[in-house]
Tab-separated table of C-alpha atoms in Angstrom:
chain	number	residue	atom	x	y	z
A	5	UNK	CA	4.442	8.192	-15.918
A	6	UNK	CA	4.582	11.819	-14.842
A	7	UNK	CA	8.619	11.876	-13.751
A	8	UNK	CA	7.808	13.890	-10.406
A	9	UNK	CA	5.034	11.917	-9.891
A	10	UNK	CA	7.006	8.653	-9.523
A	11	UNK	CA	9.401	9.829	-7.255
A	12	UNK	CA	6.832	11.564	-5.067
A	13	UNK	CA	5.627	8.062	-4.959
A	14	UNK	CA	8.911	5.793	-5.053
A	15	UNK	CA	9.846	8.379	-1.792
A	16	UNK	CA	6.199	7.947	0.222
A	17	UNK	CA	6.184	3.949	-0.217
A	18	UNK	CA	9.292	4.291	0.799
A	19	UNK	CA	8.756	5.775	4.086
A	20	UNK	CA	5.524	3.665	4.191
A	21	UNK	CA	7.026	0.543	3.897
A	22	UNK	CA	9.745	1.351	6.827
A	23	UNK	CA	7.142	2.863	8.733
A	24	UNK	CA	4.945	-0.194	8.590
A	25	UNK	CA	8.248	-3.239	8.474
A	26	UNK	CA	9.113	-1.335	11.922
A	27	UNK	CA	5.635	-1.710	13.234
A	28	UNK	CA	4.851	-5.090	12.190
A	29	UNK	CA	8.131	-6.428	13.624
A	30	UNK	CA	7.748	-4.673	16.765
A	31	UNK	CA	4.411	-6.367	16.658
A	32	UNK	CA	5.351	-9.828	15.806
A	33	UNK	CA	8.042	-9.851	18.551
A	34	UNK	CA	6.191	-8.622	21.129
A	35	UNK	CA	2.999	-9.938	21.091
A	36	UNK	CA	2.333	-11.387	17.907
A	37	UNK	CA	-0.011	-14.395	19.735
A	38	UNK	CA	-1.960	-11.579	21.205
A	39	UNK	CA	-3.093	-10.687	17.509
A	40	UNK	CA	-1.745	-13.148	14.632
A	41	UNK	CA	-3.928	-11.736	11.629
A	42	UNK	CA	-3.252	-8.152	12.336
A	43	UNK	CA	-0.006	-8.585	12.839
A	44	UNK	CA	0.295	-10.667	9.795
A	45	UNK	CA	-1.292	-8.263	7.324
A	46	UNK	CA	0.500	-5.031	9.007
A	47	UNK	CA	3.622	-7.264	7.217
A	48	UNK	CA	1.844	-7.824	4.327
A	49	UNK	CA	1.099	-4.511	4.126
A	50	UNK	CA	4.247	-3.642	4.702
A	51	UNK	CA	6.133	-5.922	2.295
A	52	UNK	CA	3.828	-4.761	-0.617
A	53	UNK	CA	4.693	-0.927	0.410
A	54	UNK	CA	8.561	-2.001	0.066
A	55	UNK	CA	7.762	-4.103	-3.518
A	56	UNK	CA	6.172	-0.912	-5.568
A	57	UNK	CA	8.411	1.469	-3.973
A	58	UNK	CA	10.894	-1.035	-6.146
A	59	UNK	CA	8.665	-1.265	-8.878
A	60	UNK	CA	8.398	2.043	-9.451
A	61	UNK	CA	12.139	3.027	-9.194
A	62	UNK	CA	12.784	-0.203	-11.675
A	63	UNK	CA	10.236	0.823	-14.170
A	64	UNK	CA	8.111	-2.170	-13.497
A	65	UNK	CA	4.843	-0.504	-13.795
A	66	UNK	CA	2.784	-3.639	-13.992
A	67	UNK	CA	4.424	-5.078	-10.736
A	68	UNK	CA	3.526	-1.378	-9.452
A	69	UNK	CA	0.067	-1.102	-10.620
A	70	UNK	CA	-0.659	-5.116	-9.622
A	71	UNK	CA	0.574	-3.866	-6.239
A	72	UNK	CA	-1.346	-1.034	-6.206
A	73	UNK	CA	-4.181	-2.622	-7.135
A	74	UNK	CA	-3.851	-5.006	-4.006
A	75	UNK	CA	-3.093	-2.518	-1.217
A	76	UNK	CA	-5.982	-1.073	-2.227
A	77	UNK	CA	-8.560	-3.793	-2.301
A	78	UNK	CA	-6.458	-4.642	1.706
A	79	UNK	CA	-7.463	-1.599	2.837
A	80	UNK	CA	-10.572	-1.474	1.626
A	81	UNK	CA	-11.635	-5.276	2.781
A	82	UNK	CA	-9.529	-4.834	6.252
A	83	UNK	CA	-11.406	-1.586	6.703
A	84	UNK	CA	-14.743	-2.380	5.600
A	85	UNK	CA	-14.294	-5.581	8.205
A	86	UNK	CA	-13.049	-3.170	11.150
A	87	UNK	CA	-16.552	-1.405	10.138
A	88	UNK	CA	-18.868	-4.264	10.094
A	89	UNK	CA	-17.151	-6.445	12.827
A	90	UNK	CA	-15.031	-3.922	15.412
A	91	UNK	CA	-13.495	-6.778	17.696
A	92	UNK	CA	-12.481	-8.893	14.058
A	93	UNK	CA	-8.681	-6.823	14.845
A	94	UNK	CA	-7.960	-7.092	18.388
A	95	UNK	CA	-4.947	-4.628	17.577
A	96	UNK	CA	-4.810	-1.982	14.474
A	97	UNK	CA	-3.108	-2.715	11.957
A	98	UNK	CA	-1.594	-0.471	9.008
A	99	UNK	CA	-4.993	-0.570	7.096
A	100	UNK	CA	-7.090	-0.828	10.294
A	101	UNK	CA	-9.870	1.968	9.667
A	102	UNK	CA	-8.899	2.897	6.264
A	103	UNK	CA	-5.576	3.717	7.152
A	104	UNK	CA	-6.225	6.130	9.499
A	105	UNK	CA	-3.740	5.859	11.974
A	106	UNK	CA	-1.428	6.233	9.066
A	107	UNK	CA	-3.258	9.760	8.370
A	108	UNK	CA	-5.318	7.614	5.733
A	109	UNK	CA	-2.464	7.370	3.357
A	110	UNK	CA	-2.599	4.058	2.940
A	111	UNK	CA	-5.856	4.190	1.060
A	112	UNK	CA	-5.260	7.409	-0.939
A	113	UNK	CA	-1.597	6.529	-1.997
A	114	UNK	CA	-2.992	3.406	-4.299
A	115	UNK	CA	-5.394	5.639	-5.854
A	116	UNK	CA	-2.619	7.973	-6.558
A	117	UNK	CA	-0.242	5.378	-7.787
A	118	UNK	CA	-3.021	4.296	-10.181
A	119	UNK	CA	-4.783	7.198	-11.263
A	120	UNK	CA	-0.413	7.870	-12.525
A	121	UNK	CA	-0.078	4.508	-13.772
A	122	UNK	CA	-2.870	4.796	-15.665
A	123	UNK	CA	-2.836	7.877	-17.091
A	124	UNK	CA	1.045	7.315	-18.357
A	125	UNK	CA	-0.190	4.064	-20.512
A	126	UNK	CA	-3.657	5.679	-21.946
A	127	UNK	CA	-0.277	8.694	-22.789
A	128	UNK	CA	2.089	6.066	-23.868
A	129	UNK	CA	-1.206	4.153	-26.000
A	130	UNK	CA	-1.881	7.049	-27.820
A	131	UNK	CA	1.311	8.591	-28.670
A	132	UNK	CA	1.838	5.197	-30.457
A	133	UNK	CA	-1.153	5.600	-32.473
């Protein structure tokens, strides 16, 4: 993997995954009967964010492209559900619309972290042919 490109992305899930432990705890203690699921999945989300930001300083690319591989199908089912069924999250949470209140990050960050991932094994595969 592209050296700058990992810690560009080690640094954003970083931040991500405080961004998104503060929110879901603030959510879980405050209200967290108000909105179980979302609140749930915001620490999902935010436990996965934590995880490849690990994986990817640790050199665990599999564990980081697994993980990628699952925040992106949660923000694409948790979005395409806010889209089909609006009242299914009766409070946002971190892949609520796509991402969006996160700027959208959360659904182009996994593309990112693959489309790297990727690339550096189809590198890796063919320098050792």
């Amino acid at each position: 993997m592209n050296p700058v490109a990992r810690i560009v992305l080690i640094v954003v899930y970083s931040i991500l995954g405080l961004a998104a432990t503060g929110r879901a705890t603030v959510q879980i203690i405050e209200s967290f009967s108000e909105a179980p699921l979302a609140y749930t999945l915001s620490a999902i989300s935010a436990a996965l964010y934590v995880l490849i930001a690990v994986a990817l300083w640790r050199g665990w690319e599999t564990v980081a492209l697994v993980g990628s591989s699952l925040e992106l199908f949660g923000v694409l089912v948790v979005g395409t559900l806010g889209v089909v069924d609006s009242t299914l999250w009766p409070d946002e949470t971190v892949w609520t619309g796509y991402g969006s209140g996160y700027g959208w990050v959360p659904v182009l960050l996994p593309l990112a972290a693959l489309y790297f991932l990727v690339k550096g094994r189809q590198r890796r595969a063919a320098a050792n042919r």
